[in-house]
Coordinates of C-alpha atoms in Angstrom, one line a residue:
Chain A
X108 CA 0.0 0.0 0.0
X109 CA 1.3 3.4 -0.8
X110 CA 0.3 7.0 -0.5
X111 CA 1.9 7.8 -3.9
X112 CA -0.3 9.6 -6.4
X113 CA -2.9 10.7 -3.8
X114 CA -1.3 14.0 -2.7
X115 CA 0.7 16.7 -4.4
X116 CA 3.8 17.1 -2.2
X117 CA 5.4 20.5 -2.7
X118 CA 8.4 20.2 -0.6
X119 CA 9.8 23.8 -0.9
X120 CA 8.1 25.5 2.0
X121 CA 6.2 22.6 3.5
X122 CA 2.7 23.5 4.7
X123 CA 1.8 20.9 7.3
X124 CA -1.8 22.1 7.8
X125 CA -2.5 21.9 4.0
X126 CA -1.1 18.4 3.8
X127 CA -3.1 17.2 6.8
X128 CA -6.2 18.8 5.3
X129 CA -5.6 16.9 2.0
X130 CA -5.0 13.7 3.9
X131 CA -8.2 14.1 5.8
X132 CA -10.2 14.7 2.7
X133 CA -8.7 11.6 1.1
X134 CA -9.4 9.6 4.2
X135 CA -13.0 10.7 4.3
X136 CA -13.5 9.4 0.7
X137 CA -11.7 6.2 1.4
X138 CA -13.8 5.6 4.5
X139 CA -16.9 5.9 2.4
X140 CA -15.4 3.5 -0.1
X141 CA -14.8 0.9 2.6
X142 CA -11.0 1.0 2.3
X143 CA -10.6 0.8 6.1
X144 CA -13.4 -1.6 6.9
X145 CA -11.0 -3.9 8.8
X146 CA -11.4 -5.8 12.0
X147 CA -7.7 -5.0 12.9
X148 CA -8.4 -1.3 12.8
X149 CA -11.5 -1.8 15.0
X150 CA -9.3 -3.5 17.6
X151 CA -6.7 -0.8 17.5
X152 CA -9.3 1.9 17.6
X153 CA -10.8 0.6 20.9
X154 CA -8.0 2.6 22.6
X155 CA -8.9 5.8 20.8
X156 CA -12.7 5.8 21.3
X157 CA -12.6 8.6 23.8
X158 CA -11.1 10.9 21.2
X159 CA -13.5 9.8 18.5
X160 CA -16.7 11.0 20.2
X161 CA -16.8 14.1 18.1
X162 CA -16.1 12.4 14.8
X163 CA -19.6 11.9 13.5
X164 CA -18.7 9.9 10.4
X165 CA -16.4 7.7 12.3
X166 CA -19.0 5.9 14.2
X167 CA -20.5 4.4 11.0
X168 CA -17.0 3.3 10.0
X169 CA -16.3 1.8 13.4
X170 CA -19.5 -0.1 13.3
X171 CA -18.6 -1.6 9.9
X172 CA -15.2 -2.7 11.3
X173 CA -16.9 -4.1 14.3
X174 CA -19.2 -6.2 12.2
X175 CA -16.0 -7.8 10.7
X176 CA -14.6 -8.4 14.2
X177 CA -17.7 -9.4 16.0
X178 CA -17.9 -13.1 15.2
X179 CA -15.5 -15.3 17.1
X180 CA -14.0 -18.0 14.9
X181 CA -15.2 -21.3 16.3
X182 CA -14.0 -23.6 13.4
X183 CA -11.6 -26.5 14.0
X184 CA -8.0 -25.4 14.0
X185 CA -4.6 -27.1 13.6
X186 CA -3.1 -28.0 16.9
X187 CA 0.7 -27.4 17.3
X188 CA 3.3 -27.9 20.0
X189 CA 6.4 -25.8 20.2
X190 CA 8.2 -28.0 22.8
X191 CA 10.1 -30.6 20.7
X192 CA 10.6 -33.5 23.1
X193 CA 7.1 -34.6 23.9
X194 CA 5.4 -32.9 20.9
X195 CA 3.5 -35.9 19.4
X196 CA 2.2 -36.9 22.9
X197 CA 1.2 -33.3 23.8
X198 CA -0.5 -32.8 20.4
X199 CA -2.5 -36.0 20.9
X200 CA -3.4 -34.9 24.4
X201 CA -4.6 -31.5 23.2
X202 CA -6.6 -33.1 20.4
X203 CA -8.4 -35.3 22.9
X204 CA -9.2 -32.4 25.2
X205 CA -10.4 -30.4 22.2
X206 CA -12.7 -33.2 21.0
X207 CA -14.1 -33.6 24.5
X208 CA -14.8 -29.9 24.9
X209 CA -15.8 -29.1 21.3
X210 CA -19.5 -29.8 21.6
X211 CA -19.7 -27.5 24.6
X212 CA -17.6 -24.6 23.2
X213 CA -19.4 -24.7 19.8
X214 CA -22.7 -24.3 21.6
X215 CA -21.3 -21.6 23.9
X216 CA -19.6 -19.5 21.2
X217 CA -22.3 -19.9 18.6
X218 CA -24.7 -18.4 21.2
X219 CA -22.1 -15.7 22.0
X220 CA -21.7 -14.9 18.3
X221 CA -25.4 -14.6 17.9
X222 CA -25.6 -12.1 20.8
X223 CA -22.6 -10.1 19.4
X224 CA -24.3 -9.9 16.0
X225 CA -27.6 -8.8 17.5
X226 CA -25.9 -6.1 19.5
X227 CA -24.0 -4.7 16.5
X228 CA -27.2 -4.7 14.5
X229 CA -29.0 -3.0 17.3
X230 CA -26.3 -0.3 17.6
X231 CA -26.2 0.2 13.8
X232 CA -30.0 0.5 13.7
X233 CA -29.9 3.1 16.5
X234 CA -27.2 5.0 14.7
X235 CA -29.1 5.0 11.4
X236 CA -32.3 6.0 13.1
X237 CA -30.8 8.9 15.0
X238 CA -28.6 10.1 12.1
X239 CA -31.8 10.3 10.0
X240 CA -33.7 12.0 12.8
X241 CA -30.9 14.5 13.3
X242 CA -30.8 15.2 9.6
X243 CA -34.5 15.8 9.6
X244 CA -34.3 18.2 12.6
X245 CA -31.3 20.0 11.0
X246 CA -33.3 20.6 7.8
X247 CA -36.3 21.8 9.9
X248 CA -34.0 24.3 11.8
X249 CA -32.6 25.5 8.5
X250 CA -36.1 26.0 7.1
X251 CA -37.2 27.8 10.3
X252 CA -34.2 30.1 10.2
X253 CA -34.9 31.0 6.6
X254 CA -38.5 31.7 7.6
X255 CA -37.4 34.0 10.4
X256 CA -35.1 35.8 8.1
X257 CA -37.9 36.2 5.5
X258 CA -40.3 37.5 8.2
X259 CA -37.7 40.0 9.4
X260 CA -37.3 41.5 6.0
Chain B
X29 CA 10.8 45.9 39.0
X30 CA 13.7 44.2 37.1
X31 CA 14.2 40.5 37.7
X32 CA 18.0 40.9 38.3
X33 CA 18.8 40.8 42.1
X34 CA 15.4 39.5 43.0
X35 CA 15.0 36.6 45.3
X36 CA 12.8 34.1 43.6
X37 CA 11.3 30.9 45.1
X38 CA 10.2 28.0 43.0
X39 CA 7.7 25.7 44.8
X40 CA 7.1 22.2 43.3
X41 CA 6.4 18.7 44.6
X42 CA 9.7 17.4 43.2
X43 CA 13.2 18.6 42.2
X44 CA 15.2 16.5 39.7
X45 CA 18.7 16.0 40.9
X46 CA 19.9 13.4 38.5
X47 CA 17.8 11.8 35.8
X48 CA 14.8 13.6 34.5
X49 CA 11.7 13.0 36.7
X50 CA 9.1 14.6 34.6
X51 CA 8.5 17.3 32.1
X52 CA 7.1 19.9 34.6
X53 CA 9.9 19.4 37.1
X54 CA 12.5 19.6 34.4
X55 CA 10.9 22.8 33.1
X56 CA 10.9 24.4 36.5
X57 CA 14.4 23.4 37.3
X58 CA 15.7 24.8 34.0
X59 CA 13.8 28.1 34.4
X60 CA 15.2 28.4 37.9
X61 CA 18.8 27.8 36.6
X62 CA 18.4 30.5 33.9
X63 CA 17.1 33.0 36.5
X64 CA 20.0 32.2 38.7
X65 CA 22.4 32.6 35.8
X66 CA 20.8 36.0 35.1
X67 CA 21.7 37.2 38.6
X68 CA 18.6 36.3 40.6
X69 CA 18.9 34.6 43.9
X70 CA 16.9 31.4 43.4
X71 CA 15.6 29.0 46.1
X72 CA 13.8 25.9 45.1
X73 CA 11.3 24.7 47.8
X74 CA 10.4 21.1 47.3
X75 CA 9.8 17.7 49.0
X76 CA 11.9 14.8 50.0
X77 CA 10.1 12.6 47.6
X78 CA 11.4 11.2 44.3
X79 CA 8.7 8.7 43.3
X80 CA 5.5 10.3 41.9
X81 CA 3.4 7.2 42.7
X82 CA 4.4 6.5 46.3
X83 CA 5.6 10.0 47.4
X84 CA 7.8 8.3 49.9
X85 CA 10.3 10.6 51.7
X86 CA 13.5 9.1 50.4
X87 CA 15.8 12.2 50.4
X88 CA 17.0 14.0 53.5
X89 CA 15.2 17.2 54.5
X90 CA 17.2 20.4 54.7
X91 CA 19.0 22.9 52.5
X92 CA 21.9 22.5 50.1
X93 CA 23.2 24.2 47.0
X94 CA 22.9 22.4 43.7
X95 CA 24.7 24.5 41.2
X96 CA 23.5 28.0 41.4
X97 CA 20.2 27.0 43.1
X98 CA 19.6 26.7 46.8
X99 CA 17.3 23.6 47.2
X100 CA 15.4 23.2 50.4
X101 CA 13.5 19.9 50.9
X102 CA 10.6 19.3 53.3
X103 CA 9.0 16.0 54.2
X104 CA 5.7 15.0 52.4
X105 CA 2.8 14.7 54.9
X106 CA 1.2 11.3 55.6
X107 CA -2.2 11.2 53.9
X108 CA -5.0 11.6 56.6
X109 CA -7.5 9.8 54.5
X110 CA -5.9 7.8 51.7
X111 CA -9.2 5.9 51.0
X112 CA -11.2 9.1 50.5
X113 CA -8.5 10.4 48.2
X114 CA -8.5 7.4 45.9
X115 CA -12.3 7.2 45.9
X116 CA -12.7 10.9 44.9
X117 CA -9.8 10.6 42.4
X118 CA -11.6 7.7 40.7
X119 CA -14.7 9.9 40.5
X120 CA -12.8 12.8 39.1
X121 CA -11.3 10.6 36.4
X122 CA -14.8 9.4 35.5
X123 CA -16.0 13.1 35.3
X124 CA -18.4 12.6 38.1
X125 CA -19.6 16.0 39.4
X126 CA -18.2 16.7 42.9
X127 CA -19.2 19.1 45.6
X128 CA -16.8 21.8 46.7
X129 CA -16.3 19.9 50.0
X130 CA -15.3 16.7 48.2
X131 CA -12.8 18.5 46.0
X132 CA -11.4 20.0 49.2
X133 CA -11.0 16.5 50.8
X134 CA -9.2 15.4 47.6
X135 CA -6.7 18.3 47.5
X136 CA -6.1 18.0 51.3
X137 CA -5.1 14.4 50.8
X138 CA -3.0 15.1 47.7
X139 CA 0.8 15.7 48.0
X140 CA 1.2 18.2 50.8
X141 CA 3.9 19.4 53.2
X142 CA 2.9 21.3 56.2
X143 CA 6.6 22.0 56.9
X144 CA 6.9 23.7 53.5
X145 CA 3.7 25.8 54.1
X146 CA 5.0 26.9 57.5
X147 CA 8.2 28.0 55.8
X148 CA 6.3 30.0 53.3
X149 CA 4.2 31.6 56.0
X150 CA 7.2 32.5 58.2
X151 CA 9.9 33.2 55.6
X152 CA 7.7 34.1 52.6
X153 CA 8.4 37.8 53.0
X154 CA 12.0 37.2 52.0
X155 CA 10.9 36.3 48.4
X156 CA 10.1 38.9 45.8
X157 CA 8.3 36.3 43.7
X158 CA 7.0 32.8 44.1
X159 CA 6.7 30.6 41.0
X160 CA 4.7 27.4 41.6
X161 CA 3.4 24.4 39.7
X162 CA 2.2 22.1 38.2
X163 CA -1.4 22.9 39.0
X164 CA -2.9 19.6 40.1
X165 CA -1.0 18.8 43.3
X166 CA -1.7 20.0 46.9
X167 CA 1.7 21.8 47.2
X168 CA 1.1 24.4 44.4
X169 CA -2.6 24.7 45.4
X170 CA -2.0 25.4 49.1
X171 CA 1.4 27.1 48.5
X172 CA -0.2 29.6 46.1
X173 CA -2.8 30.7 48.7
X174 CA -0.1 31.9 51.2
X175 CA 1.3 34.8 49.2
X176 CA -1.1 35.0 46.2
X177 CA -0.2 38.6 45.5
X178 CA 3.4 37.7 44.5
X179 CA 2.7 34.1 43.3
X180 CA 2.9 33.2 39.6
X181 CA 1.4 29.9 38.6
X182 CA 3.2 27.7 36.1
X183 CA 0.3 25.3 35.7
X184 CA 1.4 22.9 32.8
X185 CA -2.4 22.8 32.3
X186 CA -3.9 19.9 30.3
X187 CA -7.5 19.4 29.1
X188 CA -8.2 16.7 31.6
X189 CA -10.8 16.0 34.3
X190 CA -8.7 17.5 37.1
X191 CA -8.7 20.8 35.2
X192 CA -12.5 21.0 35.5
X193 CA -12.5 21.0 39.3
X194 CA -13.9 24.2 40.8
X195 CA -10.9 24.5 43.2
X196 CA -8.7 24.8 40.1
X197 CA -10.7 27.8 38.9
X198 CA -10.1 29.3 42.4
X199 CA -6.4 28.7 42.1
X200 CA -6.1 30.4 38.7
X201 CA -8.0 33.4 39.9
X202 CA -6.2 33.6 43.2
X203 CA -2.7 34.0 41.9
X204 CA -1.1 37.2 40.6
X205 CA -0.3 35.8 37.2
X206 CA 0.1 32.7 35.1
X207 CA 3.1 31.5 33.1
X208 CA 2.1 29.2 30.2
X209 CA 4.2 26.9 28.1
X210 CA 2.3 27.4 24.9
X211 CA -0.4 29.4 23.3
X212 CA -3.1 26.6 23.4
X213 CA -2.5 26.3 27.1
X214 CA -3.4 30.0 27.6
X215 CA -6.5 29.5 25.4
X216 CA -7.5 26.5 27.6
X217 CA -7.2 28.5 30.8
X218 CA -9.3 31.2 29.2
X219 CA -11.9 28.7 28.1
X220 CA -12.1 26.8 31.4
X221 CA -11.7 29.6 33.9
X222 CA -12.2 32.8 32.1
X223 CA -8.6 33.9 32.8
X224 CA -7.9 37.1 30.8
X225 CA -5.0 37.1 28.4
X226 CA -3.5 40.1 30.3
X227 CA -3.1 37.9 33.4
X228 CA -0.8 35.4 31.7
X229 CA 2.3 35.2 29.5
X230 CA 3.6 32.4 27.3
X231 CA 7.2 31.5 28.1
X232 CA 8.0 27.8 27.4
X233 CA 11.3 26.2 27.9
X234 CA 14.6 26.7 26.1
X235 CA 16.5 23.9 24.4
X236 CA 20.2 23.9 23.7
X237 CA 21.0 23.0 20.1
X238 CA 22.9 19.7 19.6
X239 CA 24.6 17.9 16.8
X240 CA 23.6 14.3 16.0
X241 CA 25.1 11.2 14.6
X242 CA 22.6 8.6 13.6
X243 CA 25.2 6.2 12.2
X244 CA 27.1 6.2 15.5
X245 CA 23.9 5.3 17.3
X246 CA 23.0 2.5 14.9
X247 CA 26.5 1.1 15.3
X248 CA 26.6 1.4 19.1
X249 CA 23.3 -0.4 19.6
X250 CA 23.5 -2.7 16.6
X251 CA 20.3 -1.4 15.0
X252 CA 20.0 -1.8 11.3
X253 CA 16.3 -1.9 10.6
X254 CA 14.2 1.2 9.9
X255 CA 12.3 2.5 12.9
X256 CA 10.1 5.2 14.3
X257 CA 10.7 6.5 17.8
X258 CA 8.8 7.3 20.9
X259 CA 10.6 8.9 23.9
X260 CA 9.2 9.4 27.4
X261 CA 7.2 7.5 30.0
X262 CA 5.3 4.5 28.7
X263 CA 1.8 4.6 30.2
X264 CA -1.8 4.7 29.1
X265 CA -2.0 8.5 29.8
X266 CA 0.8 9.0 27.3
X267 CA -1.0 6.9 24.6
X268 CA 1.8 4.3 24.2
X269 CA -0.7 1.3 24.0
X270 CA -2.5 3.1 21.2
X271 CA 0.8 3.6 19.4
X272 CA 1.9 0.0 19.6
X273 CA -1.6 -1.2 18.4
X274 CA -1.6 1.3 15.5
X275 CA 1.9 0.3 14.5
X276 CA 1.0 -3.4 14.7
X277 CA -2.0 -2.8 12.4
X278 CA 0.1 -0.6 10.2
X279 CA 2.7 -3.4 9.8
X280 CA 0.0 -6.0 9.0
X281 CA -2.0 -3.9 6.6
X282 CA 0.9 -2.3 4.6
X283 CA 3.5 -5.0 4.9
X284 CA 6.1 -2.3 5.9
X285 CA 8.8 -3.7 8.2
X286 CA 9.0 -0.7 10.6
X287 CA 10.2 -1.2 14.2
X288 CA 9.2 1.0 17.1
X289 CA 12.2 2.2 19.1
X290 CA 11.3 3.3 22.7
X291 CA 13.4 5.3 25.1
X292 CA 12.3 6.2 28.6
X293 CA 10.8 4.2 31.5
X294 CA 7.8 2.1 32.2
X295 CA 6.3 -1.1 30.8
X296 CA 5.4 -1.1 27.1
X297 CA 1.9 -2.5 26.6
X298 CA 1.8 -4.0 23.1
X299 CA -0.1 -6.7 21.1
X300 CA 1.9 -10.0 21.1
X301 CA 2.6 -9.8 17.3
X302 CA 4.3 -6.4 17.9
X303 CA 6.6 -7.5 20.7
X304 CA 9.4 -8.6 18.3
X305 CA 9.4 -5.3 16.6
X306 CA 9.8 -3.1 19.7
X307 CA 13.3 -2.0 20.4
X308 CA 13.2 -1.0 24.1
X309 CA 16.4 0.8 25.0
X310 CA 15.1 2.1 28.3
X311 CA 16.6 5.3 29.7
X312 CA 19.3 6.7 27.4
X313 CA 21.6 9.6 28.1
X314 CA 20.8 12.8 26.1
X315 CA 23.4 12.2 23.4
X316 CA 22.2 8.7 22.6
X317 CA 18.6 9.8 22.8
X318 CA 19.2 12.6 20.3
X319 CA 21.1 10.3 18.0
X320 CA 18.3 7.8 18.2
X321 CA 15.8 10.5 17.2
X322 CA 18.0 11.6 14.3
X323 CA 18.1 8.0 13.0
X324 CA 14.3 7.6 13.1
X325 CA 11.9 7.9 10.2
X326 CA 9.5 9.8 12.4
X327 CA 9.0 10.7 16.0
X328 CA 5.5 9.6 17.2
X329 CA 3.9 11.2 20.2
X330 CA 0.3 9.9 20.7
X331 CA -0.3 11.7 24.0
X332 CA -3.3 14.0 24.3
X333 CA -2.3 15.5 27.6
X334 CA 0.8 17.6 27.0
X335 CA 1.3 21.2 27.9
X336 CA 4.6 21.7 26.1
X337 CA 6.2 18.6 24.5
X338 CA 9.9 18.8 25.3
X339 CA 10.7 15.5 23.5
X340 CA 8.7 16.7 20.4
X341 CA 10.9 19.8 20.2
X342 CA 14.0 17.7 20.7
X343 CA 13.0 15.5 17.8
X344 CA 12.6 18.7 15.7
X345 CA 16.1 19.7 16.7
X346 CA 17.3 16.3 15.7
X347 CA 15.8 17.0 12.3
X348 CA 13.1 14.4 12.5
X349 CA 9.5 15.1 11.6
X350 CA 6.7 14.0 13.9
X351 CA 3.3 12.4 14.0
X352 CA 1.1 13.5 16.9
X353 CA -2.5 12.9 18.0
X354 CA -4.9 15.6 16.8
X355 CA -6.6 15.7 20.2
X356 CA -3.3 16.8 21.8
X357 CA -3.8 20.5 21.2
X358 CA -0.3 21.7 22.2
X359 CA 1.6 19.1 20.2
X360 CA -0.6 19.6 17.2
X361 CA 0.0 23.4 17.5
X362 CA 3.7 22.9 17.7
X363 CA 3.7 20.7 14.6
X364 CA 1.6 23.3 12.8
X365 CA 3.7 26.2 13.8
X366 CA 6.9 24.4 12.9
X367 CA 5.5 22.8 9.7
X368 CA 7.4 19.8 11.0
X369 CA 4.7 17.2 11.8
X370 CA 1.3 15.8 11.0
X371 CA -1.6 15.0 13.3
X372 CA -4.0 12.1 13.2
X373 CA -7.5 11.7 14.5
X374 CA -7.7 8.0 14.0
X375 CA -6.0 5.0 12.5
X376 CA -6.8 5.8 8.8
X377 CA -5.1 9.3 9.2
X378 CA -2.2 7.6 11.0
X379 CA -1.7 5.1 8.1
X380 CA -1.9 7.7 5.4
X381 CA 0.4 10.2 7.1
X382 CA 3.0 7.6 8.1
X383 CA 3.0 6.2 4.5
X384 CA 3.5 9.8 3.3
X385 CA 6.6 10.3 5.5
X386 CA 8.0 6.9 4.6
X387 CA 7.6 7.3 0.9
X388 CA 8.9 10.9 0.6
X389 CA 12.4 11.2 2.1
X390 CA 12.6 14.7 0.6
X391 CA 9.5 15.7 2.6
X392 CA 10.9 14.2 5.8
X393 CA 14.1 16.2 5.2
X394 CA 12.3 19.4 4.6
X395 CA 10.0 19.0 7.6
X396 CA 13.0 18.1 9.8
X397 CA 14.9 21.2 8.7
X398 CA 11.8 23.3 9.2
X399 CA 11.3 21.9 12.7
X400 CA 14.9 22.6 13.6
X401 CA 14.7 26.2 12.4
X402 CA 11.5 26.7 14.4
X403 CA 13.0 25.4 17.7
X404 CA 16.2 27.4 17.2
X405 CA 14.2 30.6 16.7
X406 CA 11.4 30.1 19.2
X407 CA 12.9 28.0 22.0
X408 CA 16.5 29.1 22.1
X409 CA 17.4 29.9 25.7
X410 CA 18.0 33.5 24.7
X411 CA 14.4 33.8 23.4
X412 CA 12.9 32.0 26.4
X413 CA 14.9 34.0 28.9
X414 CA 13.7 37.2 27.3
X415 CA 10.1 36.1 27.5
X416 CA 10.5 34.9 31.1
X417 CA 12.1 38.2 32.3
X418 CA 9.5 40.2 30.5
X419 CA 6.8 38.1 32.1
X420 CA 8.2 38.7 35.6
X421 CA 8.4 42.4 34.9
X422 CA 4.9 42.7 33.5
X423 CA 3.1 40.4 35.8
X424 CA 4.5 41.4 39.1

């Protein structure tokens, strides 16, 4: 991945504010295009949520990332052992344990995944509902302001 | 009144004798030294504590000369009600609204020294001016109330829950004047407490220029891979876990093999997959630290609670551009003023801006040069000394 071709970098007399503004414009577009819909970003961003409260668009993006991260992988997986000496024995032991516990963990995690999915859907629905409501109220305010101006004149 | 020949007292919870103990203390010590060099008699009133977590009295009480400064240490009081202090502190951090009485209990159980207050009450007349800080400890809060008419507060104010306590508003209004480190700090005090701009002056701290040798650093520590650098305490409040998580994601998403070199103290919290790519050098001497900065592709400071940013300015002096968090008003302001750094709101900004720096060496070089020129012009000791002396003259 590269930032080449996105920005015009005029190095004589660097204007950091202009470059940041251009980066932000480019990022807004990419957010809309889903370039950053990535569970890994959602995980990193958990530590930054406090600073994102005022970033309106970011909530939608974060929820899309969350949807990717929300389901715990409960499929079978390859069992390894790093300790060389007793590796075959330990692998066999772990496989036995996994087979014994599988029926229970599948049930547990599938239910957890269901809850996670429902929660994300609920938050997304709320976000969409209130975003629409706010948009509606903002347009009403604009109309009312225009009406007041009209009455004044 | 001219500052020369004045007797000036600095009052702070700690005084760094050896290694740096914190930005605010380093700042106060350096300003004290400059005033002493200018011909003032300077006394530094502080405690016997070294550790900012335990506040244990580990140094002997009494007076001794350290360079041109007379340092007098007083023992820290035992907390009367440590339980109440930590309960209220937890509520402050969670932005719970407190009564004036609860705030009073909190500050009374903060770091205090009755012996120091007695000294100020009995011997305070000997001082022409008292400079105290940082704002959120008991010592500056109570110390400032003893001779408020000649006390200047050096708050190192951050936009944090402690700053919104009503007792802090009282403190800022009680003192004669305020010395800020940077313009956004003055704007914050105006916003939070309605402190007029006439009551404060922006001074900051001076930095001595230095030469660097990145190649010597790489050779000495056997570091060949490309790296970005963070210098300072590693803790949640400084944003270091955010930095390690962002870099880990950056490495995975972009495939760029960039290491994170850390200098300073504290445990580095990082995702397991990032551990192998962290070069933790611990506490380095100034020369090694500056060389490490010079060899970095970028200096990254994710803290949102800084009132000055000494290490950021050092990285500019080392010719290295920076990436800072957009919510850290002061660091962002420094980057903007210097044209030597970018600021990120979230991971996507971080990724784009770091890629930009990595892919454009000429941009890095220009920004580094711009940062160095900015620090040399604005934060040379000569410039800072002039601002400090003018502040003392105009505020007192």
